[in-house]
Amino acid sequence: MQAEALAFAPVDELIRRAAALIFDVDGTLAETEELHRQAFNHAFARHGLDWQWDRAVYKDLLRVTGGKERMRAYHERLRVAPPLSDADIAELHRIKTAHYAELVETGCCPLRPGVTELLAAAKLRGQRLAIATTTSHGNIEALLSQALGTNWAARFDAIVAGDDVRHKKPAPDVYLETLARLKLGAADCVAIEDSANGLISASRAGIPVLITRSMFFADDDFSAARCVLNDLSELAA
Ligand code: XBP
Ligand code: MG
């Protein structure tokens, strides 16, 4: 279908006719941010910091993408703060990431409603699939090997993570890199996201965005999205 015609198609048609579906991970494929939050708090305790991020604090901090950047932003907001070197941040993030993997591997974080069905339907239609996320390859591996099996990566034509690009979301870098790897035009694809930062990132890359509201971003401004759903099970079968 011509890209300009796709731009005005209803969301079901937009999804069906896209050359590729590009998925965000955290909050979109699965409700992972609550586990990230618990993993951060575990790392703080292990490191002897009296920091404990409750859901309200974490919701606000999630406006900063990237776990290392988020910890740095929190540290800079504190009036009285212990010294925290880049090495400290890296060690905290290593502990956090290891604990996040342990939590995910318990199977307590399934894929969100409609995700498995959409992945299967896309494959049947011969559509290409990609991932464009701020998190790390290790976190993607932990989540999707648990949810889709050890051969999960074979389903995706491109997998671009936060450390693969210079600037994290809301910069467009991760989506531009995904388009380059797919060798597709932005208007021929659809990005599936859950946050305002993700919407801005994909939109800056020129990609139409389908939003599925998630736990920490339900009240974000999604007026620039092509469509906003509660979850992917709302797409017609
Ligand atoms: C969400 C993020 C990540 C996660 C934490 O990524 O911003 O930073 O919150 O993971 P997306 P890390 O929604 O783009 O998938 O600690 O590995 O950053
Ligand atoms: Mg997300």
PDB file of C-alpha atoms and ligand atoms in Angstrom:
ATOM      1  CA  MET A   1       0.000   0.000   0.000  1.00  0.00           C
ATOM      2  CA  GLN A   2       1.289   3.496  -0.804  1.00  0.00           C
ATOM      3  CA  ALA A   3       2.751   5.148   2.314  1.00  0.00           C
ATOM      4  CA  GLU A   4       0.585   8.261   1.991  1.00  0.00           C
ATOM      5  CA  ALA A   5      -2.599   6.165   1.808  1.00  0.00           C
ATOM      6  CA  LEU A   6      -1.431   4.183   4.836  1.00  0.00           C
ATOM      7  CA  ALA A   7      -1.120   7.398   6.788  1.00  0.00           C
ATOM      8  CA  PHE A   8      -4.916   7.793   6.887  1.00  0.00           C
ATOM      9  CA  ALA A   9      -5.921   4.142   7.200  1.00  0.00           C
ATOM     10  CA  PRO A  10      -7.827   2.887  10.249  1.00  0.00           C
ATOM     11  CA  VAL A  11      -5.503   1.384  12.845  1.00  0.00           C
ATOM     12  CA  ASP A  12      -6.329  -2.231  11.975  1.00  0.00           C
ATOM     13  CA  GLU A  13      -5.415  -1.559   8.345  1.00  0.00           C
ATOM     14  CA  LEU A  14      -2.377   0.491   9.392  1.00  0.00           C
ATOM     15  CA  ILE A  15      -1.090  -2.511  11.328  1.00  0.00           C
ATOM     16  CA  ARG A  16      -1.985  -5.099   8.670  1.00  0.00           C
ATOM     17  CA  ARG A  17      -0.450  -3.205   5.774  1.00  0.00           C
ATOM     18  CA  ALA A  18       2.749  -1.965   7.419  1.00  0.00           C
ATOM     19  CA  ALA A  19       5.959  -3.355   5.946  1.00  0.00           C
ATOM     20  CA  ALA A  20       7.313  -3.707   9.487  1.00  0.00           C
ATOM     21  CA  LEU A  21       6.076  -3.447  13.079  1.00  0.00           C
ATOM     22  CA  ILE A  22       8.665  -1.912  15.410  1.00  0.00           C
ATOM     23  CA  PHE A  23       8.109  -2.698  19.082  1.00  0.00           C
ATOM     24  CA  ASP A  24       9.249  -0.823  22.136  1.00  0.00           C
ATOM     25  CA  VAL A  25      10.017  -3.198  25.043  1.00  0.00           C
ATOM     26  CA  ASP A  26       9.416  -1.852  28.544  1.00  0.00           C
ATOM     27  CA  GLY A  27       5.751  -1.153  29.114  1.00  0.00           C
ATOM     28  CA  THR A  28       4.821  -2.222  25.566  1.00  0.00           C
ATOM     29  CA  LEU A  29       5.774  -5.890  25.202  1.00  0.00           C
ATOM     30  CA  ALA A  30       5.427  -6.427  28.968  1.00  0.00           C
ATOM     31  CA  GLU A  31       4.734  -4.412  32.102  1.00  0.00           C
ATOM     32  CA  THR A  32       8.376  -4.512  33.176  1.00  0.00           C
ATOM     33  CA  GLU A  33       8.831  -1.150  34.884  1.00  0.00           C
ATOM     34  CA  GLU A  34       7.583  -2.372  38.261  1.00  0.00           C
ATOM     35  CA  LEU A  35      10.311  -5.055  38.155  1.00  0.00           C
ATOM     36  CA  HIS A  36      12.882  -2.448  37.083  1.00  0.00           C
ATOM     37  CA  ARG A  37      11.805  -0.358  40.084  1.00  0.00           C
ATOM     38  CA  GLN A  38      12.237  -3.295  42.470  1.00  0.00           C
ATOM     39  CA  ALA A  39      15.614  -4.092  40.925  1.00  0.00           C
ATOM     40  CA  PHE A  40      16.818  -0.513  41.391  1.00  0.00           C
ATOM     41  CA  ASN A  41      15.823  -0.621  45.066  1.00  0.00           C
ATOM     42  CA  HIS A  42      17.617  -3.945  45.484  1.00  0.00           C
ATOM     43  CA  ALA A  43      20.793  -2.422  44.011  1.00  0.00           C
ATOM     44  CA  PHE A  44      20.578   0.626  46.283  1.00  0.00           C
ATOM     45  CA  ALA A  45      20.302  -1.576  49.365  1.00  0.00           C
ATOM     46  CA  ARG A  46      23.172  -3.799  48.204  1.00  0.00           C
ATOM     47  CA  HIS A  47      25.297  -0.687  47.672  1.00  0.00           C
ATOM     48  CA  GLY A  48      24.510   0.666  51.139  1.00  0.00           C
ATOM     49  CA  LEU A  49      22.441   3.591  49.852  1.00  0.00           C
ATOM     50  CA  ASP A  50      19.304   4.540  51.810  1.00  0.00           C
ATOM     51  CA  TRP A  51      17.490   5.275  48.533  1.00  0.00           C
ATOM     52  CA  GLN A  52      14.138   3.602  48.014  1.00  0.00           C
ATOM     53  CA  TRP A  53      12.110   4.592  44.940  1.00  0.00           C
ATOM     54  CA  ASP A  54       8.366   4.172  45.573  1.00  0.00           C
ATOM     55  CA  ARG A  55       5.987   4.102  42.611  1.00  0.00           C
ATOM     56  CA  ALA A  56       5.271   7.829  42.741  1.00  0.00           C
ATOM     57  CA  VAL A  57       8.986   8.731  42.717  1.00  0.00           C
ATOM     58  CA  TYR A  58       9.689   6.164  40.008  1.00  0.00           C
ATOM     59  CA  LYS A  59       6.838   7.441  37.839  1.00  0.00           C
ATOM     60  CA  ASP A  60       8.417  10.897  37.918  1.00  0.00           C
ATOM     61  CA  LEU A  61      11.937   9.537  37.336  1.00  0.00           C
ATOM     62  CA  LEU A  62      10.735   7.552  34.312  1.00  0.00           C
ATOM     63  CA  ARG A  63      10.703  10.803  32.397  1.00  0.00           C
ATOM     64  CA  VAL A  64      14.457  10.208  32.254  1.00  0.00           C
ATOM     65  CA  THR A  65      15.158   7.313  29.911  1.00  0.00           C
ATOM     66  CA  GLY A  66      17.994   4.906  30.663  1.00  0.00           C
ATOM     67  CA  GLY A  67      18.640   3.359  34.045  1.00  0.00           C
ATOM     68  CA  LYS A  68      22.085   4.889  34.509  1.00  0.00           C
ATOM     69  CA  GLU A  69      20.840   8.327  33.467  1.00  0.00           C
ATOM     70  CA  ARG A  70      17.838   7.924  35.813  1.00  0.00           C
ATOM     71  CA  MET A  71      20.064   7.210  38.822  1.00  0.00           C
ATOM     72  CA  ARG A  72      22.291  10.178  37.971  1.00  0.00           C
ATOM     73  CA  ALA A  73      19.213  12.439  37.655  1.00  0.00           C
ATOM     74  CA  TYR A  74      17.959  11.315  41.074  1.00  0.00           C
ATOM     75  CA  HIS A  75      21.382  11.859  42.649  1.00  0.00           C
ATOM     76  CA  GLU A  76      21.555  15.393  41.229  1.00  0.00           C
ATOM     77  CA  ARG A  77      18.160  16.250  42.727  1.00  0.00           C
ATOM     78  CA  LEU A  78      19.251  15.346  46.270  1.00  0.00           C
ATOM     79  CA  ARG A  79      20.238  18.294  48.459  1.00  0.00           C
ATOM     80  CA  VAL A  80      22.484  16.085  50.571  1.00  0.00           C
ATOM     81  CA  ALA A  81      24.037  13.394  48.388  1.00  0.00           C
ATOM     82  CA  PRO A  82      26.872  10.923  48.849  1.00  0.00           C
ATOM     83  CA  PRO A  83      29.602  11.109  46.191  1.00  0.00           C
ATOM     84  CA  LEU A  84      28.597   8.874  43.270  1.00  0.00           C
ATOM     85  CA  SER A  85      31.198   8.297  40.569  1.00  0.00           C
ATOM     86  CA  ASP A  86      30.521   6.944  37.089  1.00  0.00           C
ATOM     87  CA  ALA A  87      32.035   3.678  38.321  1.00  0.00           C
ATOM     88  CA  ASP A  88      29.545   3.637  41.199  1.00  0.00           C
ATOM     89  CA  ILE A  89      26.669   4.225  38.754  1.00  0.00           C
ATOM     90  CA  ALA A  90      27.954   1.429  36.503  1.00  0.00           C
ATOM     91  CA  GLU A  91      28.234  -0.965  39.459  1.00  0.00           C
ATOM     92  CA  LEU A  92      24.759  -0.067  40.701  1.00  0.00           C
ATOM     93  CA  HIS A  93      23.390  -0.667  37.190  1.00  0.00           C
ATOM     94  CA  ARG A  94      25.184  -4.016  36.945  1.00  0.00           C
ATOM     95  CA  ILE A  95      23.645  -5.177  40.240  1.00  0.00           C
ATOM     96  CA  LYS A  96      20.261  -3.828  39.194  1.00  0.00           C
ATOM     97  CA  THR A  97      20.361  -5.543  35.798  1.00  0.00           C
ATOM     98  CA  ALA A  98      21.363  -8.865  37.355  1.00  0.00           C
ATOM     99  CA  HIS A  99      18.494  -8.675  39.831  1.00  0.00           C
ATOM    100  CA  TYR A 100      16.043  -7.638  37.113  1.00  0.00           C
ATOM    101  CA  ALA A 101      16.997 -10.769  35.156  1.00  0.00           C
ATOM    102  CA  GLU A 102      16.415 -12.922  38.250  1.00  0.00           C
ATOM    103  CA  LEU A 103      12.959 -11.390  38.690  1.00  0.00           C
ATOM    104  CA  VAL A 104      12.020 -11.800  35.019  1.00  0.00           C
ATOM    105  CA  GLU A 105      13.266 -15.387  34.931  1.00  0.00           C
ATOM    106  CA  THR A 106      10.685 -16.318  37.584  1.00  0.00           C
ATOM    107  CA  GLY A 107       8.087 -15.899  34.824  1.00  0.00           C
ATOM    108  CA  CYS A 108       6.228 -13.263  36.838  1.00  0.00           C
ATOM    109  CA  CYS A 109       6.179 -10.781  33.941  1.00  0.00           C
ATOM    110  CA  PRO A 110       4.223 -12.213  30.990  1.00  0.00           C
ATOM    111  CA  LEU A 111       3.820 -10.437  27.650  1.00  0.00           C
ATOM    112  CA  ARG A 112       0.941  -7.961  27.645  1.00  0.00           C
ATOM    113  CA  PRO A 113      -2.449  -8.958  26.198  1.00  0.00           C
ATOM    114  CA  GLY A 114      -2.466  -9.250  22.419  1.00  0.00           C
ATOM    115  CA  VAL A 115       1.312  -9.185  21.957  1.00  0.00           C
ATOM    116  CA  THR A 116       1.778 -12.892  21.179  1.00  0.00           C
ATOM    117  CA  GLU A 117      -1.200 -12.853  18.818  1.00  0.00           C
ATOM    118  CA  LEU A 118       0.058  -9.792  16.939  1.00  0.00           C
ATOM    119  CA  LEU A 119       3.569 -11.234  16.579  1.00  0.00           C
ATOM    120  CA  ALA A 120       2.076 -14.438  15.136  1.00  0.00           C
ATOM    121  CA  ALA A 121      -0.345 -12.608  12.818  1.00  0.00           C
ATOM    122  CA  ALA A 122       2.455 -10.381  11.527  1.00  0.00           C
ATOM    123  CA  LYS A 123       4.585 -13.402  10.727  1.00  0.00           C
ATOM    124  CA  LEU A 124       1.675 -15.071   8.894  1.00  0.00           C
ATOM    125  CA  ARG A 125       1.259 -11.881   6.825  1.00  0.00           C
ATOM    126  CA  GLY A 126       4.960 -11.899   5.993  1.00  0.00           C
ATOM    127  CA  GLN A 127       5.527  -8.633   7.860  1.00  0.00           C
ATOM    128  CA  ARG A 128       8.930  -7.856   9.302  1.00  0.00           C
ATOM    129  CA  LEU A 129       9.361  -7.335  13.048  1.00  0.00           C
ATOM    130  CA  ALA A 130      11.842  -5.169  14.934  1.00  0.00           C
ATOM    131  CA  ILE A 131      12.635  -3.937  18.431  1.00  0.00           C
ATOM    132  CA  ALA A 132      13.643  -0.356  19.263  1.00  0.00           C
ATOM    133  CA  THR A 133      14.233   0.117  22.981  1.00  0.00           C
ATOM    134  CA  THR A 134      16.121   2.168  25.554  1.00  0.00           C
ATOM    135  CA  THR A 135      16.918  -0.798  27.742  1.00  0.00           C
ATOM    136  CA  SER A 136      19.867  -3.174  27.286  1.00  0.00           C
ATOM    137  CA  HIS A 137      20.260  -6.283  25.142  1.00  0.00           C
ATOM    138  CA  GLY A 138      20.669  -8.267  28.364  1.00  0.00           C
ATOM    139  CA  ASN A 139      17.268  -7.144  29.600  1.00  0.00           C
ATOM    140  CA  ILE A 140      15.629  -7.928  26.258  1.00  0.00           C
ATOM    141  CA  GLU A 141      17.198 -11.391  26.311  1.00  0.00           C
ATOM    142  CA  ALA A 142      15.998 -12.069  29.883  1.00  0.00           C
ATOM    143  CA  LEU A 143      12.428 -10.998  29.106  1.00  0.00           C
ATOM    144  CA  LEU A 144      11.931 -12.542  25.671  1.00  0.00           C
ATOM    145  CA  SER A 145      13.790 -15.813  26.214  1.00  0.00           C
ATOM    146  CA  GLN A 146      11.407 -16.361  29.140  1.00  0.00           C
ATOM    147  CA  ALA A 147       8.312 -15.257  27.202  1.00  0.00           C
ATOM    148  CA  LEU A 148       9.066 -16.549  23.675  1.00  0.00           C
ATOM    149  CA  GLY A 149      11.705 -19.248  24.200  1.00  0.00           C
ATOM    150  CA  THR A 150      15.468 -19.284  23.651  1.00  0.00           C
ATOM    151  CA  ASN A 151      15.080 -18.790  19.888  1.00  0.00           C
ATOM    152  CA  TRP A 152      13.064 -15.567  20.335  1.00  0.00           C
ATOM    153  CA  ALA A 153      15.557 -13.360  18.440  1.00  0.00           C
ATOM    154  CA  ALA A 154      14.971 -15.261  15.182  1.00  0.00           C
ATOM    155  CA  ARG A 155      11.531 -13.617  14.971  1.00  0.00           C
ATOM    156  CA  PHE A 156      13.019 -10.117  14.670  1.00  0.00           C
ATOM    157  CA  ASP A 157      14.785  -8.619  11.639  1.00  0.00           C
ATOM    158  CA  ALA A 158      16.375  -5.853  13.728  1.00  0.00           C
ATOM    159  CA  ILE A 159      16.964  -5.452  17.471  1.00  0.00           C
ATOM    160  CA  VAL A 160      18.261  -2.021  18.510  1.00  0.00           C
ATOM    161  CA  ALA A 161      18.891  -1.287  22.211  1.00  0.00           C
ATOM    162  CA  GLY A 162      19.789   1.818  24.203  1.00  0.00           C
ATOM    163  CA  ASP A 163      23.533   1.247  24.126  1.00  0.00           C
ATOM    164  CA  ASP A 164      23.531   0.833  20.316  1.00  0.00           C
ATOM    165  CA  VAL A 165      22.888   4.524  19.724  1.00  0.00           C
ATOM    166  CA  ARG A 166      24.362   7.832  20.842  1.00  0.00           C
ATOM    167  CA  HIS A 167      21.181   9.394  22.212  1.00  0.00           C
ATOM    168  CA  LYS A 168      18.367   7.519  23.977  1.00  0.00           C
ATOM    169  CA  LYS A 169      14.648   8.265  23.497  1.00  0.00           C
ATOM    170  CA  PRO A 170      13.084  10.842  23.040  1.00  0.00           C
ATOM    171  CA  ALA A 171      15.887  11.335  20.512  1.00  0.00           C
ATOM    172  CA  PRO A 172      14.997   9.502  17.257  1.00  0.00           C
ATOM    173  CA  ASP A 173      18.305   7.603  17.110  1.00  0.00           C
ATOM    174  CA  VAL A 174      17.046   4.135  18.023  1.00  0.00           C
ATOM    175  CA  TYR A 175      14.215   4.309  15.462  1.00  0.00           C
ATOM    176  CA  LEU A 176      16.430   5.777  12.733  1.00  0.00           C
ATOM    177  CA  GLU A 177      18.939   2.960  13.309  1.00  0.00           C
ATOM    178  CA  THR A 178      16.123   0.398  13.144  1.00  0.00           C
ATOM    179  CA  LEU A 179      14.871   1.825   9.823  1.00  0.00           C
ATOM    180  CA  ALA A 180      18.412   1.758   8.465  1.00  0.00           C
ATOM    181  CA  ARG A 181      18.830  -1.904   9.395  1.00  0.00           C
ATOM    182  CA  LEU A 182      15.428  -2.775   7.921  1.00  0.00           C
ATOM    183  CA  LYS A 183      16.138  -0.676   4.799  1.00  0.00           C
ATOM    184  CA  LEU A 184      12.567   0.605   4.979  1.00  0.00           C
ATOM    185  CA  GLY A 185      10.966   4.041   4.845  1.00  0.00           C
ATOM    186  CA  ALA A 186       9.469   5.462   8.039  1.00  0.00           C
ATOM    187  CA  ALA A 187       5.962   5.871   6.581  1.00  0.00           C
ATOM    188  CA  ASP A 188       5.875   2.186   5.610  1.00  0.00           C
ATOM    189  CA  CYS A 189       6.293   1.073   9.229  1.00  0.00           C
ATOM    190  CA  VAL A 190       4.396   1.349  12.500  1.00  0.00           C
ATOM    191  CA  ALA A 191       5.981   1.869  15.934  1.00  0.00           C
ATOM    192  CA  ILE A 192       4.218   0.413  18.962  1.00  0.00           C
ATOM    193  CA  GLU A 193       4.998   2.351  22.129  1.00  0.00           C
ATOM    194  CA  ASP A 194       3.768   3.104  25.661  1.00  0.00           C
ATOM    195  CA  SER A 195       5.354   6.417  26.690  1.00  0.00           C
ATOM    196  CA  ALA A 196       5.519  10.051  25.614  1.00  0.00           C
ATOM    197  CA  ASN A 197       9.302   9.723  25.201  1.00  0.00           C
ATOM    198  CA  GLY A 198       8.772   6.750  22.913  1.00  0.00           C
ATOM    199  CA  LEU A 199       6.084   8.554  20.940  1.00  0.00           C
ATOM    200  CA  ILE A 200       8.358  11.568  20.464  1.00  0.00           C
ATOM    201  CA  SER A 201      11.299   9.372  19.453  1.00  0.00           C
ATOM    202  CA  ALA A 202       9.379   7.432  16.787  1.00  0.00           C
ATOM    203  CA  SER A 203       7.549  10.559  15.570  1.00  0.00           C
ATOM    204  CA  ARG A 204      10.837  12.412  15.122  1.00  0.00           C
ATOM    205  CA  ALA A 205      11.917   9.485  12.929  1.00  0.00           C
ATOM    206  CA  GLY A 206       8.713   9.969  10.890  1.00  0.00           C
ATOM    207  CA  ILE A 207       7.121   6.683  11.954  1.00  0.00           C
ATOM    208  CA  PRO A 208       3.359   6.472  12.678  1.00  0.00           C
ATOM    209  CA  VAL A 209       2.836   5.400  16.307  1.00  0.00           C
ATOM    210  CA  LEU A 210       0.310   3.114  17.961  1.00  0.00           C
ATOM    211  CA  ILE A 211       0.242   3.629  21.742  1.00  0.00           C
ATOM    212  CA  THR A 212      -0.787   0.989  24.266  1.00  0.00           C
ATOM    213  CA  ARG A 213      -1.314   2.635  27.655  1.00  0.00           C
ATOM    214  CA  SER A 214       0.869   1.169  30.413  1.00  0.00           C
ATOM    215  CA  MET A 215       1.101   1.257  34.216  1.00  0.00           C
ATOM    216  CA  PHE A 216       3.389   4.278  34.656  1.00  0.00           C
ATOM    217  CA  PHE A 217       2.466   6.303  31.564  1.00  0.00           C
ATOM    218  CA  ALA A 218      -1.328   6.000  31.432  1.00  0.00           C
ATOM    219  CA  ASP A 219      -1.819   9.766  31.750  1.00  0.00           C
ATOM    220  CA  ASP A 220       0.899  10.862  29.287  1.00  0.00           C
ATOM    221  CA  ASP A 221      -0.052  13.121  26.363  1.00  0.00           C
ATOM    222  CA  PHE A 222      -0.484  10.889  23.307  1.00  0.00           C
ATOM    223  CA  SER A 223      -2.237  13.407  21.038  1.00  0.00           C
ATOM    224  CA  ALA A 224       0.463  12.920  18.357  1.00  0.00           C
ATOM    225  CA  ALA A 225      -0.172   9.164  18.176  1.00  0.00           C
ATOM    226  CA  ARG A 226      -2.092   7.617  15.252  1.00  0.00           C
ATOM    227  CA  CYS A 227      -4.096   5.594  17.768  1.00  0.00           C
ATOM    228  CA  VAL A 228      -4.207   4.913  21.527  1.00  0.00           C
ATOM    229  CA  LEU A 229      -5.357   1.516  22.841  1.00  0.00           C
ATOM    230  CA  ASN A 230      -5.477   0.073  26.330  1.00  0.00           C
ATOM    231  CA  ASP A 231      -3.675  -2.960  24.946  1.00  0.00           C
ATOM    232  CA  LEU A 232      -3.096  -4.857  21.695  1.00  0.00           C
ATOM    233  CA  SER A 233      -5.955  -7.284  22.326  1.00  0.00           C
ATOM    234  CA  GLU A 234      -8.211  -4.423  21.152  1.00  0.00           C
ATOM    235  CA  LEU A 235      -6.910  -4.880  17.616  1.00  0.00           C
ATOM    236  CA  ALA A 236      -9.359  -6.863  15.502  1.00  0.00           C
ATOM    237  CA  ALA A 237      -8.383 -10.534  15.304  1.00  0.00           C
TER     238      ALA A 237
HETATM  239  C1  XBP B   1      12.468   1.953  29.135  1.00  0.00           C
HETATM  240  C2  XBP B   1      13.615   2.633  29.752  1.00  0.00           C
HETATM  241  C3  XBP B   1      14.690   1.795  30.401  1.00  0.00           C
HETATM  242  C4  XBP B   1      14.089   0.963  31.542  1.00  0.00           C
HETATM  243  C5  XBP B   1      15.164   0.455  32.475  1.00  0.00           C
HETATM  244  O1  XBP B   1      12.908   1.492  27.894  1.00  0.00           O
HETATM  245  O2  XBP B   1      13.689   3.855  29.722  1.00  0.00           O
HETATM  246  O3  XBP B   1      15.643   2.693  30.911  1.00  0.00           O
HETATM  247  O4  XBP B   1      13.252   1.810  32.320  1.00  0.00           O
HETATM  248  O5  XBP B   1      16.106  -0.311  31.743  1.00  0.00           O
HETATM  249  P1  XBP B   1      11.855   1.317  26.626  1.00  0.00           P
HETATM  250  P2  XBP B   1      17.680   0.038  31.892  1.00  0.00           P
HETATM  251  O6  XBP B   1      10.476   1.745  27.099  1.00  0.00           O
HETATM  252  O7  XBP B   1      12.409   2.206  25.531  1.00  0.00           O
HETATM  253  O8  XBP B   1      11.900  -0.154  26.302  1.00  0.00           O
HETATM  254  O9  XBP B   1      17.980   0.109  33.365  1.00  0.00           O
HETATM  255  O10 XBP B   1      18.370  -1.105  31.183  1.00  0.00           O
HETATM  256  O11 XBP B   1      17.851   1.364  31.194  1.00  0.00           O
HETATM  257 MG    MG B   2       8.464   1.784  26.903  1.00  0.00          MG
END
